[in-house]
Amino acid sequence: KQEVTQIPAALSVPEGENLVLNCSFTDSAIYNLQWFRQDPGKGLTSLLLIQSSQREQTSGRLNASLDKSSGRSTLYIAASQPGDSATYLCAVRHTPGAGSYQLTFGKGTKLSVIP
Amino acid sequence: GAGVSQSPSNKVTEKGKDVELRCDPISGHTALYWYRQSLGQGLEFLIYFQGNSAPDKSGLPSDRFSAERTGGSVSTLTIQRTQQEDSAVYLCASSFAPGAHQPQHFGDGTRLSIL
């Protein structure tokens, strides 16, 4: 059974710092990996999706990398801002087969950016 | 609509009552997913629809849970004889197609509280 782990569970940084969030998964037979942010009381907003054949994806100040063979992904946030404060979730989608369209989520990293 | 819409946003009910949760996916999205987010448990997959059929119901926790989708659009998740452990945020997501390249877009969820 696929398990997704995110470390750290919570992180507090001063505004302007660059930071890295970590995600690891136990079964490397994934189709893709998706990073989301969740604001309190809200749903999930998709940030980046990396296909299994890709090494990284970038969007603005965000950069996500994927090392499928070692079961790891990182989300890099440059020049953090208070508006980046949220919970960040990673999720993996399995290779085709029964139940392949579901996502398996980590429990998230709660980020606080201090002004 | 512009995004996935869920109703109600909050629901409080007594133990033993039945509840219905509604999800309106993004127009044109053929794939629809239900997830549950419990405190300390993270996000768990419940059921996946392609059109009106549900090829994957593997995440439904018991036979008290059922879901249907009509017209390839709106979906309803029904929980019968609610228990306190059913308290959670129920999230719906949709994607343009079930293919692995398609990101899932989430609604804001229904926060269900069982008294």
PDB file of N, CA and C in Angstrom, chain A residues 48-109:
ATOM      1  N   LEU A  48       1.340  22.514  -8.722  1.00  0.00           N
ATOM      2  CA  LEU A  48       2.199  21.941  -9.761  1.00  0.00           C
ATOM      3  C   LEU A  48       1.889  20.463  -9.895  1.00  0.00           C
ATOM      4  N   LEU A  49       1.974  19.968 -11.117  1.00  0.00           N
ATOM      5  CA  LEU A  49       1.818  18.544 -11.389  1.00  0.00           C
ATOM      6  C   LEU A  49       3.051  18.100 -12.160  1.00  0.00           C
ATOM      7  N   ILE A  50       3.724  17.067 -11.656  1.00  0.00           N
ATOM      8  CA  ILE A  50       4.918  16.536 -12.319  1.00  0.00           C
ATOM      9  C   ILE A  50       4.610  15.128 -12.806  1.00  0.00           C
ATOM     10  N   GLN A  51       4.760  14.897 -14.104  1.00  0.00           N
ATOM     11  CA  GLN A  51       4.592  13.548 -14.630  1.00  0.00           C
ATOM     12  C   GLN A  51       5.791  12.695 -14.223  1.00  0.00           C
ATOM     13  N   SER A  52       5.606  11.380 -14.213  1.00  0.00           N
ATOM     14  CA  SER A  52       6.664  10.481 -13.747  1.00  0.00           C
ATOM     15  C   SER A  52       7.914  10.568 -14.619  1.00  0.00           C
ATOM     16  N   SER A  53       7.737  11.001 -15.872  1.00  0.00           N
ATOM     17  CA  SER A  53       8.871  11.105 -16.786  1.00  0.00           C
ATOM     18  C   SER A  53       9.626  12.423 -16.640  1.00  0.00           C
ATOM     19  N   GLN A  54       9.083  13.345 -15.832  1.00  0.00           N
ATOM     20  CA  GLN A  54       9.687  14.661 -15.670  1.00  0.00           C
ATOM     21  C   GLN A  54      10.533  14.718 -14.404  1.00  0.00           C
ATOM     22  N   ARG A  55      11.447  15.671 -14.385  1.00  0.00           N
ATOM     23  CA  ARG A  55      12.289  15.856 -13.210  1.00  0.00           C
ATOM     24  C   ARG A  55      11.845  17.048 -12.381  1.00  0.00           C
ATOM     25  N   GLU A  56      11.273  18.071 -13.044  1.00  0.00           N
ATOM     26  CA  GLU A  56      10.838  19.223 -12.279  1.00  0.00           C
ATOM     27  C   GLU A  56       9.809  20.026 -13.064  1.00  0.00           C
ATOM     28  N   GLN A  57       9.111  20.875 -12.313  1.00  0.00           N
ATOM     29  CA  GLN A  57       8.149  21.811 -12.879  1.00  0.00           C
ATOM     30  C   GLN A  57       8.297  23.119 -12.119  1.00  0.00           C
ATOM     31  N   THR A  58       8.079  24.215 -12.847  1.00  0.00           N
ATOM     32  CA  THR A  58       8.228  25.540 -12.232  1.00  0.00           C
ATOM     33  C   THR A  58       6.996  26.379 -12.529  1.00  0.00           C
ATOM     34  N   SER A  59       6.602  27.155 -11.515  1.00  0.00           N
ATOM     35  CA  SER A  59       5.529  28.126 -11.698  1.00  0.00           C
ATOM     36  C   SER A  59       5.831  29.311 -10.793  1.00  0.00           C
ATOM     37  N   GLY A  60       6.246  30.413 -11.405  1.00  0.00           N
ATOM     38  CA  GLY A  60       6.564  31.605 -10.621  1.00  0.00           C
ATOM     39  C   GLY A  60       7.671  31.335  -9.626  1.00  0.00           C
ATOM     40  N   ARG A  61       7.373  31.580  -8.344  1.00  0.00           N
ATOM     41  CA  ARG A  61       8.377  31.364  -7.289  1.00  0.00           C
ATOM     42  C   ARG A  61       8.437  29.924  -6.807  1.00  0.00           C
ATOM     43  N   LEU A  62       7.648  29.055  -7.401  1.00  0.00           N
ATOM     44  CA  LEU A  62       7.584  27.660  -6.977  1.00  0.00           C
ATOM     45  C   LEU A  62       8.332  26.765  -7.954  1.00  0.00           C
ATOM     46  N   ASN A  63       9.070  25.807  -7.381  1.00  0.00           N
ATOM     47  CA  ASN A  63       9.739  24.804  -8.194  1.00  0.00           C
ATOM     48  C   ASN A  63       9.587  23.467  -7.505  1.00  0.00           C
ATOM     49  N   ALA A  64       9.048  22.490  -8.227  1.00  0.00           N
ATOM     50  CA  ALA A  64       8.889  21.150  -7.664  1.00  0.00           C
ATOM     51  C   ALA A  64       9.790  20.193  -8.426  1.00  0.00           C
ATOM     52  N   SER A  65      10.463  19.324  -7.691  1.00  0.00           N
ATOM     53  CA  SER A  65      11.307  18.309  -8.312  1.00  0.00           C
ATOM     54  C   SER A  65      10.791  16.928  -7.963  1.00  0.00           C
ATOM     55  N   LEU A  66      11.142  15.972  -8.791  1.00  0.00           N
ATOM     56  CA  LEU A  66      10.713  14.590  -8.569  1.00  0.00           C
ATOM     57  C   LEU A  66      11.866  13.637  -8.858  1.00  0.00           C
ATOM     58  N   ASP A  67      12.167  12.785  -7.889  1.00  0.00           N
ATOM     59  CA  ASP A  67      13.123  11.692  -8.081  1.00  0.00           C
ATOM     60  C   ASP A  67      12.351  10.409  -7.821  1.00  0.00           C
ATOM     61  N   LYS A  68      11.794   9.855  -8.884  1.00  0.00           N
ATOM     62  CA  LYS A  68      10.894   8.722  -8.739  1.00  0.00           C
ATOM     63  C   LYS A  68      11.604   7.503  -8.163  1.00  0.00           C
ATOM     64  N   SER A  69      12.821   7.274  -8.594  1.00  0.00           N
ATOM     65  CA  SER A  69      13.530   6.058  -8.169  1.00  0.00           C
ATOM     66  C   SER A  69      13.791   6.044  -6.665  1.00  0.00           C
ATOM     67  N   SER A  70      14.006   7.219  -6.093  1.00  0.00           N
ATOM     68  CA  SER A  70      14.242   7.268  -4.650  1.00  0.00           C
ATOM     69  C   SER A  70      12.974   7.597  -3.873  1.00  0.00           C
ATOM     70  N   GLY A  71      11.869   7.829  -4.579  1.00  0.00           N
ATOM     71  CA  GLY A  71      10.600   8.093  -3.907  1.00  0.00           C
ATOM     72  C   GLY A  71      10.555   9.428  -3.193  1.00  0.00           C
ATOM     73  N   ARG A  72      11.085  10.470  -3.837  1.00  0.00           N
ATOM     74  CA  ARG A  72      11.136  11.776  -3.184  1.00  0.00           C
ATOM     75  C   ARG A  72      10.718  12.905  -4.121  1.00  0.00           C
ATOM     76  N   SER A  73      10.095  13.906  -3.509  1.00  0.00           N
ATOM     77  CA  SER A  73       9.807  15.141  -4.217  1.00  0.00           C
ATOM     78  C   SER A  73      10.043  16.299  -3.259  1.00  0.00           C
ATOM     79  N   THR A  74      10.456  17.430  -3.819  1.00  0.00           N
ATOM     80  CA  THR A  74      10.605  18.628  -3.004  1.00  0.00           C
ATOM     81  C   THR A  74       9.851  19.776  -3.661  1.00  0.00           C
ATOM     82  N   LEU A  75       9.331  20.662  -2.832  1.00  0.00           N
ATOM     83  CA  LEU A  75       8.721  21.898  -3.295  1.00  0.00           C
ATOM     84  C   LEU A  75       9.556  23.039  -2.751  1.00  0.00           C
ATOM     85  N   TYR A  76      10.134  23.793  -3.660  1.00  0.00           N
ATOM     86  CA  TYR A  76      10.989  24.931  -3.299  1.00  0.00           C
ATOM     87  C   TYR A  76      10.175  26.208  -3.488  1.00  0.00           C
ATOM     88  N   ILE A  77      10.164  27.033  -2.446  1.00  0.00           N
ATOM     89  CA  ILE A  77       9.480  28.326  -2.519  1.00  0.00           C
ATOM     90  C   ILE A  77      10.524  29.406  -2.331  1.00  0.00           C
ATOM     91  N   ALA A  78      10.658  30.252  -3.328  1.00  0.00           N
ATOM     92  CA  ALA A  78      11.649  31.328  -3.277  1.00  0.00           C
ATOM     93  C   ALA A  78      11.030  32.594  -2.703  1.00  0.00           C
ATOM     94  N   ALA A  79      11.852  33.324  -1.969  1.00  0.00           N
ATOM     95  CA  ALA A  79      11.462  34.646  -1.457  1.00  0.00           C
ATOM     96  C   ALA A  79      10.067  34.606  -0.836  1.00  0.00           C
ATOM     97  N   SER A  80       9.919  33.823   0.213  1.00  0.00           N
ATOM     98  CA  SER A  80       8.603  33.570   0.809  1.00  0.00           C
ATOM     99  C   SER A  80       7.923  34.865   1.255  1.00  0.00           C
ATOM    100  N   GLN A  81       6.574  34.844   1.179  1.00  0.00           N
ATOM    101  CA  GLN A  81       5.739  35.994   1.543  1.00  0.00           C
ATOM    102  C   GLN A  81       4.681  35.535   2.544  1.00  0.00           C
ATOM    103  N   PRO A  82       4.158  36.455   3.360  1.00  0.00           N
ATOM    104  CA  PRO A  82       3.097  36.063   4.310  1.00  0.00           C
ATOM    105  C   PRO A  82       1.911  35.383   3.627  1.00  0.00           C
ATOM    106  N   GLY A  83       1.620  35.762   2.398  1.00  0.00           N
ATOM    107  CA  GLY A  83       0.523  35.146   1.658  1.00  0.00           C
ATOM    108  C   GLY A  83       0.777  33.694   1.286  1.00  0.00           C
ATOM    109  N   ASP A  84       2.003  33.240   1.461  1.00  0.00           N
ATOM    110  CA  ASP A  84       2.316  31.823   1.212  1.00  0.00           C
ATOM    111  C   ASP A  84       1.907  30.948   2.390  1.00  0.00           C
ATOM    112  N   SER A  85       1.530  31.552   3.497  1.00  0.00           N
ATOM    113  CA  SER A  85       1.131  30.782   4.684  1.00  0.00           C
ATOM    114  C   SER A  85      -0.097  29.940   4.358  1.00  0.00           C
ATOM    115  N   ALA A  86       0.043  28.646   4.528  1.00  0.00           N
ATOM    116  CA  ALA A  86      -1.012  27.677   4.196  1.00  0.00           C
ATOM    117  C   ALA A  86      -0.482  26.287   4.529  1.00  0.00           C
ATOM    118  N   THR A  87      -1.320  25.280   4.328  1.00  0.00           N
ATOM    119  CA  THR A  87      -0.853  23.896   4.420  1.00  0.00           C
ATOM    120  C   THR A  87      -0.583  23.389   3.013  1.00  0.00           C
ATOM    121  N   TYR A  88       0.585  22.793   2.827  1.00  0.00           N
ATOM    122  CA  TYR A  88       0.992  22.281   1.520  1.00  0.00           C
ATOM    123  C   TYR A  88       0.927  20.758   1.535  1.00  0.00           C
ATOM    124  N   LEU A  89       0.215  20.219   0.564  1.00  0.00           N
ATOM    125  CA  LEU A  89      -0.002  18.779   0.479  1.00  0.00           C
ATOM    126  C   LEU A  89       0.613  18.238  -0.800  1.00  0.00           C
ATOM    127  N   CYS A  90       1.231  17.070  -0.703  1.00  0.00           N
ATOM    128  CA  CYS A  90       1.630  16.385  -1.929  1.00  0.00           C
ATOM    129  C   CYS A  90       0.786  15.132  -2.074  1.00  0.00           C
ATOM    130  N   ALA A  91       0.567  14.732  -3.305  1.00  0.00           N
ATOM    131  CA  ALA A  91      -0.275  13.573  -3.595  1.00  0.00           C
ATOM    132  C   ALA A  91       0.289  12.846  -4.800  1.00  0.00           C
ATOM    133  N   VAL A  92       0.229  11.515  -4.766  1.00  0.00           N
ATOM    134  CA  VAL A  92       0.713  10.725  -5.891  1.00  0.00           C
ATOM    135  C   VAL A  92      -0.442   9.977  -6.526  1.00  0.00           C
ATOM    136  N   ARG A  93      -0.347   9.845  -7.825  1.00  0.00           N
ATOM    137  CA  ARG A  93      -1.327   9.063  -8.580  1.00  0.00           C
ATOM    138  C   ARG A  93      -0.617   7.803  -9.073  1.00  0.00           C
ATOM    139  N   HIS A  94      -1.261   6.659  -8.890  1.00  0.00           N
ATOM    140  CA  HIS A  94      -0.610   5.401  -9.168  1.00  0.00           C
ATOM    141  C   HIS A  94      -0.630   5.087 -10.662  1.00  0.00           C
ATOM    142  N   THR A  95       0.155   4.104 -11.058  1.00  0.00           N
ATOM    143  CA  THR A  95       0.158   3.652 -12.441  1.00  0.00           C
ATOM    144  C   THR A  95      -1.177   2.964 -12.758  1.00  0.00           C
ATOM    145  N   PRO A  96      -1.543   2.891 -14.021  1.00  0.00           N
ATOM    146  CA  PRO A  96      -2.850   2.362 -14.387  1.00  0.00           C
ATOM    147  C   PRO A  96      -3.121   0.986 -13.802  1.00  0.00           C
ATOM    148  N   GLY A  97      -4.349   0.793 -13.432  1.00  0.00           N
ATOM    149  CA  GLY A  97      -4.772  -0.443 -12.805  1.00  0.00           C
ATOM    150  C   GLY A  97      -5.970  -0.128 -11.944  1.00  0.00           C
ATOM    151  N   ALA A  98      -6.443  -1.092 -11.208  1.00  0.00           N
ATOM    152  CA  ALA A  98      -7.599  -0.838 -10.353  1.00  0.00           C
ATOM    153  C   ALA A  98      -7.303   0.275  -9.379  1.00  0.00           C
ATOM    154  N   GLY A  99      -8.197   1.229  -9.277  1.00  0.00           N
ATOM    155  CA  GLY A  99      -8.028   2.340  -8.342  1.00  0.00           C
ATOM    156  C   GLY A  99      -6.961   3.309  -8.757  1.00  0.00           C
ATOM    157  N   SER A 100      -6.606   3.293 -10.038  1.00  0.00           N
ATOM    158  CA  SER A 100      -5.451   4.091 -10.431  1.00  0.00           C
ATOM    159  C   SER A 100      -5.751   5.567 -10.486  1.00  0.00           C
ATOM    160  N   TYR A 101      -7.018   5.957 -10.491  1.00  0.00           N
ATOM    161  CA  TYR A 101      -7.292   7.374 -10.676  1.00  0.00           C
ATOM    162  C   TYR A 101      -7.357   8.143  -9.374  1.00  0.00           C
ATOM    163  N   GLN A 102      -7.287   7.450  -8.273  1.00  0.00           N
ATOM    164  CA  GLN A 102      -7.302   8.154  -7.001  1.00  0.00           C
ATOM    165  C   GLN A 102      -5.926   8.708  -6.696  1.00  0.00           C
ATOM    166  N   LEU A 103      -5.917   9.710  -5.852  1.00  0.00           N
ATOM    167  CA  LEU A 103      -4.678  10.272  -5.336  1.00  0.00           C
ATOM    168  C   LEU A 103      -4.468   9.785  -3.905  1.00  0.00           C
ATOM    169  N   THR A 104      -3.212   9.517  -3.568  1.00  0.00           N
ATOM    170  CA  THR A 104      -2.854   9.221  -2.181  1.00  0.00           C
ATOM    171  C   THR A 104      -2.089  10.421  -1.654  1.00  0.00           C
ATOM    172  N   PHE A 105      -2.572  10.981  -0.551  1.00  0.00           N
ATOM    173  CA  PHE A 105      -2.050  12.230  -0.010  1.00  0.00           C
ATOM    174  C   PHE A 105      -1.139  12.029   1.189  1.00  0.00           C
ATOM    175  N   GLY A 106      -0.185  12.936   1.337  1.00  0.00           N
ATOM    176  CA  GLY A 106       0.505  13.088   2.609  1.00  0.00           C
ATOM    177  C   GLY A 106      -0.365  13.901   3.549  1.00  0.00           C
ATOM    178  N   LYS A 107       0.088  14.045   4.794  1.00  0.00           N
ATOM    179  CA  LYS A 107      -0.704  14.784   5.783  1.00  0.00           C
ATOM    180  C   LYS A 107      -0.414  16.274   5.763  1.00  0.00           C
ATOM    181  N   GLY A 108       0.546  16.682   4.950  1.00  0.00           N
ATOM    182  CA  GLY A 108       0.772  18.100   4.752  1.00  0.00           C
ATOM    183  C   GLY A 108       1.832  18.709   5.625  1.00  0.00           C
ATOM    184  N   THR A 109       2.330  19.856   5.171  1.00  0.00           N
ATOM    185  CA  THR A 109       3.227  20.704   5.949  1.00  0.00           C
ATOM    186  C   THR A 109       2.544  22.050   6.122  1.00  0.00           C
TER     187      THR A 109
END
